[in-house]
Short mmCIF file of N, CA and C in Angstrom, two decimals:
data_model
loop_
_atom_site.label_atom_id
_atom_site.label_comp_id
_atom_site.label_asym_id
_atom_site.label_seq_id
_atom_site.Cartn_x
_atom_site.Cartn_y
_atom_site.Cartn_z
N MET X 1 -147.95 -0.36 -151.28
CA MET X 1 -148.76 0.42 -151.09
C MET X 1 -148.22 2.31 -151.13
N PHE X 2 -146.89 1.87 -150.11
CA PHE X 2 -146.97 3.46 -149.83
C PHE X 2 -145.41 3.90 -150.37
N GLU X 3 -145.45 3.37 -151.20
CA GLU X 3 -144.04 3.83 -151.85
C GLU X 3 -143.92 5.07 -152.78
N HIS X 4 -145.71 5.76 -153.21
CA HIS X 4 -145.70 7.32 -153.78
C HIS X 4 -146.53 7.47 -153.14
N LYS X 5 -147.34 8.83 -153.79
CA LYS X 5 -148.27 9.17 -153.26
C LYS X 5 -149.83 8.78 -154.09
N LEU X 6 -150.37 8.51 -153.26
CA LEU X 6 -151.55 7.82 -154.02
C LEU X 6 -152.38 8.40 -154.74
N THR X 7 -152.76 8.32 -155.95
CA THR X 7 -153.27 9.63 -156.58
C THR X 7 -155.16 8.56 -157.00
N ALA X 8 -156.08 10.01 -157.56
CA ALA X 8 -157.43 9.56 -158.04
C ALA X 8 -157.38 8.30 -159.19
N GLY X 9 -156.04 8.43 -159.73
CA GLY X 9 -155.91 7.69 -161.02
C GLY X 9 -155.60 6.38 -160.47
N ASP X 10 -154.64 5.99 -159.42
CA ASP X 10 -154.42 4.76 -158.54
C ASP X 10 -155.78 4.17 -158.16
N ILE X 11 -156.97 4.82 -157.55
CA ILE X 11 -157.67 3.98 -157.16
C ILE X 11 -159.06 4.32 -157.81
N CYS X 12 -159.01 5.00 -158.87
CA CYS X 12 -160.26 4.71 -159.61
C CYS X 12 -160.84 2.97 -160.39
N THR X 13 -162.28 3.44 -160.10
CA THR X 13 -162.53 2.49 -161.32
C THR X 13 -162.58 2.45 -162.76
N ARG X 14 -161.73 2.11 -163.38
CA ARG X 14 -161.64 2.38 -165.05
C ARG X 14 -162.93 2.20 -166.05
N ILE X 15 -163.82 1.48 -165.49
CA ILE X 15 -164.78 0.83 -166.32
C ILE X 15 -166.19 1.39 -165.48
N VAL X 16 -166.51 2.72 -166.84
CA VAL X 16 -167.83 3.05 -166.06
C VAL X 16 -168.47 3.30 -166.79
N SER X 17 -170.06 3.24 -165.88
CA SER X 17 -171.48 3.33 -166.52
C SER X 17 -171.47 4.62 -166.97
N VAL X 18 -171.80 5.06 -167.95
CA VAL X 18 -172.20 5.71 -168.57
C VAL X 18 -173.66 5.74 -169.32
N ALA X 19 -173.95 7.59 -169.51
CA ALA X 19 -175.08 8.22 -170.64
C ALA X 19 -174.30 9.02 -171.63
N TYR X 20 -175.83 9.44 -172.01
CA TYR X 20 -175.84 10.72 -172.78
C TYR X 20 -177.19 11.42 -172.68
N PRO X 21 -176.28 12.45 -172.72
CA PRO X 21 -177.70 13.57 -172.49
C PRO X 21 -179.03 13.61 -173.17
N GLU X 22 -178.95 12.95 -174.31
CA GLU X 22 -180.78 12.71 -175.28
C GLU X 22 -181.06 11.74 -174.71
N LEU X 23 -180.17 10.67 -174.22
CA LEU X 23 -181.28 9.17 -173.24
C LEU X 23 -182.28 9.72 -172.98
N SER X 24 -183.45 8.90 -173.16
CA SER X 24 -184.46 8.63 -172.02
C SER X 24 -184.26 8.42 -170.60
N ILE X 25 -184.90 9.35 -170.11
CA ILE X 25 -185.02 8.76 -168.34
C ILE X 25 -184.97 7.60 -167.93
N ASP X 26 -186.19 6.96 -168.92
CA ASP X 26 -186.65 5.24 -168.44
C ASP X 26 -185.50 4.39 -169.44
N GLU X 27 -184.92 4.82 -170.31
CA GLU X 27 -183.65 4.18 -170.63
C GLU X 27 -182.63 4.28 -169.79
N ALA X 28 -182.64 5.10 -169.53
CA ALA X 28 -181.24 5.16 -168.69
C ALA X 28 -181.29 4.41 -166.91
N ALA X 29 -182.62 4.78 -166.71
CA ALA X 29 -182.85 3.83 -165.56
C ALA X 29 -182.84 2.06 -165.78
N ARG X 30 -182.98 2.10 -166.65
CA ARG X 30 -182.48 0.44 -167.52
C ARG X 30 -181.29 -0.03 -167.48
N VAL X 31 -180.52 1.26 -167.70
CA VAL X 31 -178.86 1.14 -168.00
C VAL X 31 -178.59 0.97 -166.38
N MET X 32 -179.02 1.32 -165.42
CA MET X 32 -179.10 1.57 -164.45
C MET X 32 -179.01 0.44 -163.64
N ARG X 33 -180.71 -0.02 -163.73
CA ARG X 33 -180.62 -1.49 -163.46
C ARG X 33 -180.10 -2.78 -163.54
N ASP X 34 -179.91 -2.59 -164.87
CA ASP X 34 -179.29 -3.71 -165.83
C ASP X 34 -177.37 -3.75 -165.72
N GLN X 35 -176.65 -2.81 -165.02
CA GLN X 35 -176.24 -2.73 -164.51
C GLN X 35 -175.51 -2.69 -163.31
N ARG X 36 -176.30 -3.04 -162.02
CA ARG X 36 -176.49 -2.72 -161.28
C ARG X 36 -175.55 -1.66 -160.39
N VAL X 37 -176.11 -0.05 -160.74
CA VAL X 37 -175.30 1.02 -160.39
C VAL X 37 -176.46 1.74 -159.99
N GLY X 38 -176.31 2.82 -159.39
CA GLY X 38 -176.78 4.18 -158.48
C GLY X 38 -176.85 5.09 -159.61
N SER X 39 -175.85 5.19 -160.13
CA SER X 39 -175.18 6.46 -160.76
C SER X 39 -174.89 6.01 -162.40
N LEU X 40 -175.36 7.12 -163.32
CA LEU X 40 -174.40 7.29 -164.36
C LEU X 40 -173.93 8.78 -164.62
N VAL X 41 -172.52 8.63 -164.77
CA VAL X 41 -172.01 9.63 -165.41
C VAL X 41 -172.19 9.92 -167.04
N VAL X 42 -172.89 10.94 -167.08
CA VAL X 42 -172.93 11.46 -168.11
C VAL X 42 -172.02 12.48 -169.29
N VAL X 43 -171.72 11.77 -170.46
CA VAL X 43 -171.05 12.40 -171.55
C VAL X 43 -171.59 12.35 -172.43
N GLN X 44 -170.24 13.53 -172.72
CA GLN X 44 -170.15 13.99 -174.63
C GLN X 44 -169.29 13.66 -175.21
N GLU X 45 -169.63 12.19 -176.25
CA GLU X 45 -168.75 11.57 -176.57
C GLU X 45 -168.49 12.09 -177.83
N ARG X 46 -167.18 12.66 -178.09
CA ARG X 46 -166.03 13.00 -179.50
C ARG X 46 -165.60 11.46 -180.34
N SER X 47 -165.15 10.52 -179.72
CA SER X 47 -164.80 9.62 -180.19
C SER X 47 -164.87 8.81 -179.16
N THR X 48 -164.46 7.23 -179.19
CA THR X 48 -164.27 6.32 -178.02
C THR X 48 -163.46 6.76 -177.13
N THR X 49 -162.28 6.97 -177.54
CA THR X 49 -161.54 7.35 -176.24
C THR X 49 -161.52 8.85 -175.97
N ASP X 50 -162.26 9.66 -176.74
CA ASP X 50 -162.47 11.03 -175.90
C ASP X 50 -164.21 11.64 -175.45
N ARG X 51 -164.23 11.11 -174.42
CA ARG X 51 -165.58 11.08 -173.68
C ARG X 51 -165.36 12.42 -172.29
N HIS X 52 -166.27 13.51 -172.93
CA HIS X 52 -165.99 14.50 -171.61
C HIS X 52 -167.55 14.49 -170.90
N VAL X 53 -166.78 14.40 -169.62
CA VAL X 53 -168.10 14.48 -168.67
C VAL X 53 -168.65 16.19 -168.78
N VAL X 54 -170.35 15.99 -168.56
CA VAL X 54 -171.21 17.06 -168.49
C VAL X 54 -172.28 16.81 -167.69
N GLY X 55 -172.75 15.33 -166.83
CA GLY X 55 -173.08 15.79 -165.73
C GLY X 55 -173.58 14.00 -165.38
N VAL X 56 -173.86 14.24 -163.71
CA VAL X 56 -174.39 12.96 -163.44
C VAL X 56 -175.49 12.43 -162.83
N LEU X 57 -176.22 11.57 -162.99
CA LEU X 57 -177.52 11.11 -163.09
C LEU X 57 -177.36 10.23 -161.97
N THR X 58 -178.00 10.21 -161.02
CA THR X 58 -178.91 9.28 -159.73
C THR X 58 -179.77 8.94 -159.71
N ASP X 59 -180.15 7.38 -159.30
CA ASP X 59 -181.55 7.09 -159.18
C ASP X 59 -182.24 8.07 -157.82
N ARG X 60 -181.01 8.58 -156.95
CA ARG X 60 -182.42 9.83 -156.17
C ARG X 60 -182.64 10.40 -157.26
N ASP X 61 -181.80 11.22 -158.43
CA ASP X 61 -182.18 12.42 -159.26
C ASP X 61 -182.99 11.52 -159.97
N ILE X 62 -183.67 10.53 -159.88
CA ILE X 62 -184.80 9.79 -161.07
C ILE X 62 -185.98 9.88 -160.11
N VAL X 63 -185.96 9.42 -158.78
CA VAL X 63 -186.82 9.71 -158.77
C VAL X 63 -187.57 10.98 -157.81
N THR X 64 -187.09 11.97 -157.35
CA THR X 64 -187.28 13.20 -157.27
C THR X 64 -187.71 13.83 -158.43
N ALA X 65 -186.76 13.79 -159.31
CA ALA X 65 -187.08 14.68 -160.34
C ALA X 65 -188.44 13.80 -161.24
N VAL X 66 -188.53 12.81 -161.47
CA VAL X 66 -189.45 12.02 -161.90
C VAL X 66 -191.03 11.19 -161.03
N VAL X 67 -190.11 10.58 -160.75
CA VAL X 67 -191.53 9.46 -160.28
C VAL X 67 -191.70 10.30 -159.35
N ALA X 68 -191.24 11.32 -158.47
CA ALA X 68 -191.86 12.35 -156.87
C ALA X 68 -192.73 12.94 -157.95
N THR X 69 -193.03 13.63 -158.96
CA THR X 69 -193.80 14.78 -159.51
C THR X 69 -194.28 14.40 -160.39
N GLN X 70 -194.33 12.80 -160.46
CA GLN X 70 -195.15 12.10 -161.57
C GLN X 70 -195.35 12.78 -162.96
N LYS X 71 -193.78 12.49 -163.12
CA LYS X 71 -193.47 13.11 -165.09
C LYS X 71 -193.66 11.47 -165.43
N ASP X 72 -193.71 11.94 -167.07
CA ASP X 72 -193.52 10.87 -167.71
C ASP X 72 -191.99 10.27 -168.16
N PRO X 73 -191.54 9.03 -167.82
CA PRO X 73 -189.85 8.95 -167.78
C PRO X 73 -189.26 8.96 -168.99
N GLN X 74 -190.88 8.53 -170.55
CA GLN X 74 -190.02 8.83 -171.47
C GLN X 74 -190.20 9.64 -172.67
N THR X 75 -190.89 10.60 -171.48
CA THR X 75 -190.76 12.01 -172.28
C THR X 75 -189.66 12.68 -172.06
N LEU X 76 -188.98 12.39 -170.90
CA LEU X 76 -187.56 13.03 -170.36
C LEU X 76 -186.39 12.60 -170.92
N ARG X 77 -185.40 13.32 -171.02
CA ARG X 77 -183.68 12.96 -171.49
C ARG X 77 -183.12 13.02 -170.40
N VAL X 78 -182.14 12.35 -170.20
CA VAL X 78 -181.08 12.79 -169.12
C VAL X 78 -180.84 14.75 -168.70
N ALA X 79 -180.72 14.91 -169.88
CA ALA X 79 -179.88 16.26 -169.89
C ALA X 79 -181.23 17.05 -168.70
N ASP X 80 -182.25 16.51 -169.05
CA ASP X 80 -183.37 17.30 -167.97
C ASP X 80 -183.29 16.85 -166.97
N VAL X 81 -182.70 15.77 -166.32
CA VAL X 81 -182.69 15.58 -164.91
C VAL X 81 -181.78 15.52 -164.13
N MET X 82 -180.23 15.29 -165.09
CA MET X 82 -178.19 14.99 -164.45
C MET X 82 -178.53 16.24 -164.30
N SER X 83 -177.58 16.21 -162.62
CA SER X 83 -176.96 17.11 -161.79
C SER X 83 -175.65 18.09 -163.19
N ALA X 84 -175.74 18.89 -164.17
CA ALA X 84 -174.74 19.34 -164.81
C ALA X 84 -173.94 19.87 -163.61
N SER X 85 -173.89 20.27 -162.37
CA SER X 85 -172.82 21.00 -161.70
C SER X 85 -171.81 19.83 -160.92
N VAL X 86 -170.48 19.36 -162.17
CA VAL X 86 -170.35 18.14 -161.62
C VAL X 86 -169.14 18.57 -161.14
N VAL X 87 -169.00 17.85 -160.58
CA VAL X 87 -167.63 17.46 -159.55
C VAL X 87 -166.73 16.94 -159.48
N THR X 88 -165.41 16.86 -160.66
CA THR X 88 -164.12 16.26 -160.70
C THR X 88 -163.19 16.44 -160.36
N ALA X 89 -161.81 14.83 -160.42
CA ALA X 89 -160.57 15.04 -159.89
C ALA X 89 -160.37 14.45 -160.90
N ARG X 90 -158.93 15.67 -160.89
CA ARG X 90 -158.05 15.13 -162.00
C ARG X 90 -157.19 13.70 -161.47
N GLU X 91 -156.40 13.04 -162.68
CA GLU X 91 -155.88 11.54 -162.60
C GLU X 91 -154.61 11.88 -161.27
N SER X 92 -154.26 12.82 -160.87
CA SER X 92 -152.93 12.94 -160.70
C SER X 92 -153.01 13.90 -159.13
N ASP X 93 -154.58 13.81 -158.76
CA ASP X 93 -154.82 14.48 -157.67
C ASP X 93 -154.82 13.59 -156.17
N SER X 94 -154.15 13.53 -155.15
CA SER X 94 -153.87 12.91 -154.31
C SER X 94 -155.70 12.46 -154.06
N VAL X 95 -154.92 11.30 -152.99
CA VAL X 95 -156.07 10.56 -152.19
C VAL X 95 -157.01 11.81 -151.26
N LEU X 96 -156.12 12.08 -150.50
CA LEU X 96 -156.68 13.17 -149.48
C LEU X 96 -157.18 14.35 -150.09
N ASP X 97 -156.51 14.41 -151.35
CA ASP X 97 -157.55 15.48 -151.69
C ASP X 97 -158.83 15.51 -152.73
N VAL X 98 -159.06 14.28 -152.92
CA VAL X 98 -160.38 13.49 -153.18
C VAL X 98 -161.45 13.41 -152.48
N LEU X 99 -160.81 13.11 -151.07
CA LEU X 99 -161.26 13.10 -150.26
C LEU X 99 -161.80 13.60 -149.17
N ALA X 100 -161.24 15.53 -149.55
CA ALA X 100 -161.80 16.83 -149.20
C ALA X 100 -162.29 17.17 -149.57
N THR X 101 -162.57 16.71 -151.54
CA THR X 101 -163.38 17.28 -152.48
C THR X 101 -164.42 17.06 -151.95
N MET X 102 -164.81 15.14 -151.58
CA MET X 102 -165.94 15.29 -151.47
C MET X 102 -166.63 15.41 -150.04
N GLN X 103 -165.92 15.88 -149.03
CA GLN X 103 -166.49 16.09 -147.97
C GLN X 103 -167.28 17.11 -148.16
N ARG X 104 -166.02 18.91 -148.70
CA ARG X 104 -166.75 19.47 -148.80
C ARG X 104 -167.84 19.88 -150.09
N LYS X 105 -167.86 18.65 -151.11
CA LYS X 105 -169.12 18.88 -152.15
C LYS X 105 -170.06 18.32 -151.44
N GLY X 106 -170.45 17.04 -150.71
CA GLY X 106 -171.26 16.52 -150.48
C GLY X 106 -171.78 15.42 -151.16
N VAL X 107 -170.86 14.34 -151.92
CA VAL X 107 -170.94 13.59 -152.91
C VAL X 107 -170.12 12.44 -152.53
N ARG X 108 -170.25 11.28 -153.05
CA ARG X 108 -169.63 9.97 -152.92
C ARG X 108 -169.32 9.07 -154.40
N ARG X 109 -169.29 9.74 -155.18
CA ARG X 109 -168.95 9.75 -156.22
C ARG X 109 -168.06 10.55 -156.88
N VAL X 110 -167.13 11.01 -157.11
CA VAL X 110 -166.45 11.62 -158.57
C VAL X 110 -166.08 10.96 -159.45
N PRO X 111 -166.13 11.46 -161.15
CA PRO X 111 -165.83 11.46 -161.96
C PRO X 111 -164.45 11.57 -162.08
N VAL X 112 -163.02 10.86 -162.57
CA VAL X 112 -161.91 11.57 -162.75
C VAL X 112 -161.60 11.64 -164.15
N VAL X 113 -160.89 12.44 -164.65
CA VAL X 113 -160.82 12.94 -165.81
C VAL X 113 -158.74 13.09 -166.38
N ASP X 114 -158.60 13.09 -167.19
CA ASP X 114 -157.25 13.12 -167.48
C ASP X 114 -156.85 14.51 -167.11
N GLU X 115 -155.32 15.24 -168.55
CA GLU X 115 -155.11 16.52 -168.23
C GLU X 115 -155.94 17.14 -169.46
N LEU X 116 -156.46 16.46 -170.60
CA LEU X 116 -157.24 16.86 -171.62
C LEU X 116 -159.00 16.87 -171.60
N HIS X 117 -159.20 16.79 -169.61
CA HIS X 117 -160.63 17.09 -169.31
C HIS X 117 -161.29 15.50 -169.77
N ARG X 118 -160.75 14.01 -170.24
CA ARG X 118 -161.77 13.05 -170.75
C ARG X 118 -162.15 12.13 -169.70
N LEU X 119 -162.90 11.81 -169.56
CA LEU X 119 -163.21 10.45 -168.46
C LEU X 119 -162.20 9.48 -168.42
N VAL X 120 -161.82 9.23 -167.24
CA VAL X 120 -161.05 7.72 -166.77
C VAL X 120 -161.29 6.99 -166.29
N GLY X 121 -162.32 7.38 -165.36
CA GLY X 121 -162.54 6.80 -164.13
C GLY X 121 -163.76 7.13 -163.28
N VAL X 122 -163.98 6.60 -162.57
CA VAL X 122 -164.75 7.15 -161.04
C VAL X 122 -164.13 6.62 -159.73
N VAL X 123 -163.97 7.47 -158.70
CA VAL X 123 -163.41 7.51 -157.57
C VAL X 123 -164.98 7.60 -156.93
N ALA X 124 -165.08 6.28 -155.74
CA ALA X 124 -166.05 6.08 -154.79
C ALA X 124 -165.81 6.21 -153.60
N ILE X 125 -167.05 6.47 -152.35
CA ILE X 125 -165.69 6.71 -151.23
C ILE X 125 -165.63 5.51 -150.73
N ASP X 126 -166.72 4.38 -151.12
CA ASP X 126 -165.81 3.20 -151.19
C ASP X 126 -164.31 3.19 -151.61
N ASP X 127 -163.81 3.45 -152.68
CA ASP X 127 -162.64 3.58 -152.80
C ASP X 127 -161.47 4.07 -151.88
N VAL X 128 -161.86 4.74 -151.41
CA VAL X 128 -161.20 5.53 -150.29
C VAL X 128 -161.11 5.16 -149.20
N LEU X 129 -162.31 4.15 -148.88
CA LEU X 129 -162.09 3.52 -147.49
C LEU X 129 -161.20 2.62 -147.73
N THR X 130 -161.37 1.77 -148.72
CA THR X 130 -160.44 0.82 -148.66
C THR X 130 -158.85 0.89 -148.13
N VAL X 131 -158.51 2.17 -148.77
CA VAL X 131 -156.98 2.46 -149.12
C VAL X 131 -157.00 3.28 -147.95
N VAL X 132 -158.15 3.76 -147.36
CA VAL X 132 -158.06 4.01 -145.84
C VAL X 132 -157.84 2.65 -144.26
N ALA X 133 -158.71 1.80 -144.94
CA ALA X 133 -158.58 1.18 -144.57
C ALA X 133 -157.02 0.36 -144.45
N GLU X 134 -156.22 0.08 -145.86
CA GLU X 134 -155.47 -1.22 -145.80
C GLU X 134 -154.06 -0.27 -145.11
N ALA X 135 -154.40 1.54 -144.91
CA ALA X 135 -153.47 2.15 -144.28
C ALA X 135 -153.27 2.46 -142.70
N MET X 136 -154.64 2.00 -142.28
CA MET X 136 -155.14 1.48 -140.88
C MET X 136 -154.44 0.38 -140.61
N GLY X 137 -154.33 -0.77 -141.47
CA GLY X 137 -153.71 -1.86 -140.98
C GLY X 137 -152.72 -1.66 -140.72
N ALA X 138 -151.71 -1.47 -141.69
CA ALA X 138 -150.11 -1.38 -141.88
C ALA X 138 -149.82 -0.40 -140.83
N LEU X 139 -150.85 0.57 -140.09
CA LEU X 139 -150.23 1.15 -139.25
C LEU X 139 -150.70 0.26 -137.55
N ALA X 140 -151.25 -0.22 -137.79
CA ALA X 140 -151.18 -1.16 -136.50
C ALA X 140 -150.29 -2.06 -136.63
N ASN X 141 -150.21 -3.23 -137.59
CA ASN X 141 -149.00 -3.92 -138.00
C ASN X 141 -147.45 -3.12 -137.25
N ALA X 142 -147.47 -1.76 -137.82
CA ALA X 142 -146.23 -1.21 -137.82
C ALA X 142 -146.51 -1.06 -135.73
N VAL X 143 -147.26 -0.46 -135.15
CA VAL X 143 -147.03 -0.55 -134.24
C VAL X 143 -146.83 -1.64 -133.45
N GLY X 144 -147.60 -3.10 -133.67
CA GLY X 144 -147.40 -3.92 -132.89
C GLY X 144 -145.99 -4.76 -133.08
N ALA X 145 -145.54 -4.44 -133.99
CA ALA X 145 -143.74 -4.71 -134.43
C ALA X 145 -143.23 -4.31 -133.56
N ALA X 146 -143.41 -2.88 -133.18
CA ALA X 146 -142.64 -1.77 -132.14
C ALA X 146 -142.73 -2.16 -130.76
N GLN X 147 -144.28 -2.61 -130.63
CA GLN X 147 -144.15 -2.67 -129.04
C GLN X 147 -143.63 -4.66 -129.45
N ARG X 148 -143.82 -5.19 -129.78
CA ARG X 148 -142.73 -6.73 -129.81
C ARG X 148 -141.94 -6.52 -129.93
N HIS X 149 -140.54 -5.54 -130.45
CA HIS X 149 -139.25 -5.44 -130.99
C HIS X 149 -139.39 -4.83 -128.92
N GLU X 150 -139.77 -3.95 -128.53
CA GLU X 150 -139.58 -3.30 -126.93
C GLU X 150 -139.33 -4.06 -126.09
N ARG X 151 -140.30 -4.93 -125.93
CA ARG X 151 -140.75 -6.36 -125.10
C ARG X 151 -139.50 -7.01 -124.93
N SER X 152 -139.26 -7.15 -126.32
CA SER X 152 -137.79 -7.87 -126.81
C SER X 152 -136.69 -8.22 -125.90
N ILE X 153 -136.17 -6.91 -126.57
CA ILE X 153 -135.01 -5.93 -125.80
C ILE X 153 -135.24 -5.43 -124.55
N SER X 154 -136.01 -5.41 -123.72
CA SER X 154 -136.40 -4.97 -122.35
C SER X 154 -136.50 -6.13 -121.47
N GLY X 155 -136.72 -7.73 -122.56
CA GLY X 155 -137.32 -8.82 -121.45
C GLY X 155 -138.46 -9.16 -120.83
N THR X 156 -139.52 -7.99 -121.41
CA THR X 156 -140.55 -8.44 -120.85
C THR X 156 -141.24 -9.67 -121.92
N PRO X 157 -142.02 -10.33 -120.79
CA PRO X 157 -142.69 -11.06 -121.70
C PRO X 157 -143.67 -11.19 -122.90
N LEU X 158 -143.88 -11.38 -124.13
CA LEU X 158 -144.32 -10.98 -125.25
C LEU X 158 -145.97 -10.95 -124.26
N GLY X 159 -146.27 -11.71 -123.71
CA GLY X 159 -148.13 -11.50 -122.96
C GLY X 159 -148.37 -10.74 -122.00
N ALA X 160 -146.91 -10.24 -121.45
CA ALA X 160 -147.65 -9.52 -120.48
C ALA X 160 -147.86 -7.87 -120.61
#
């Protein structure tokens, strides 16, 4: 885990639930339900391997912009409701850089793009928490091992 600097590309989920700007909101909501996700990365697709991020649509966006305002979800498109000012991370960004971006921008999910700005994955705050928890566990193990070593050379009983 610590042999190199962990990056967004290392920890991102590479299977991404996506939507297209022209998709109706009611269909986008069905995609969220069927895929059991709370957000969709909105992409313009130039080919099956060349998808560029143009927005993010969350279940909260649908609730606040459609349901709460009693608009017809069949008449609205994803482009009408999505957040177009998308925060992205590069595959090469460090996990700490991604975490700092999430904190600064107040987001819990960040699409990850390659050097040509093509979508490659998504990093969620849960992904970062997993890495931090593993690092904390390794740190605790190192401290415990050092304490055991110190006790063994000083003659102090291990349970003391």
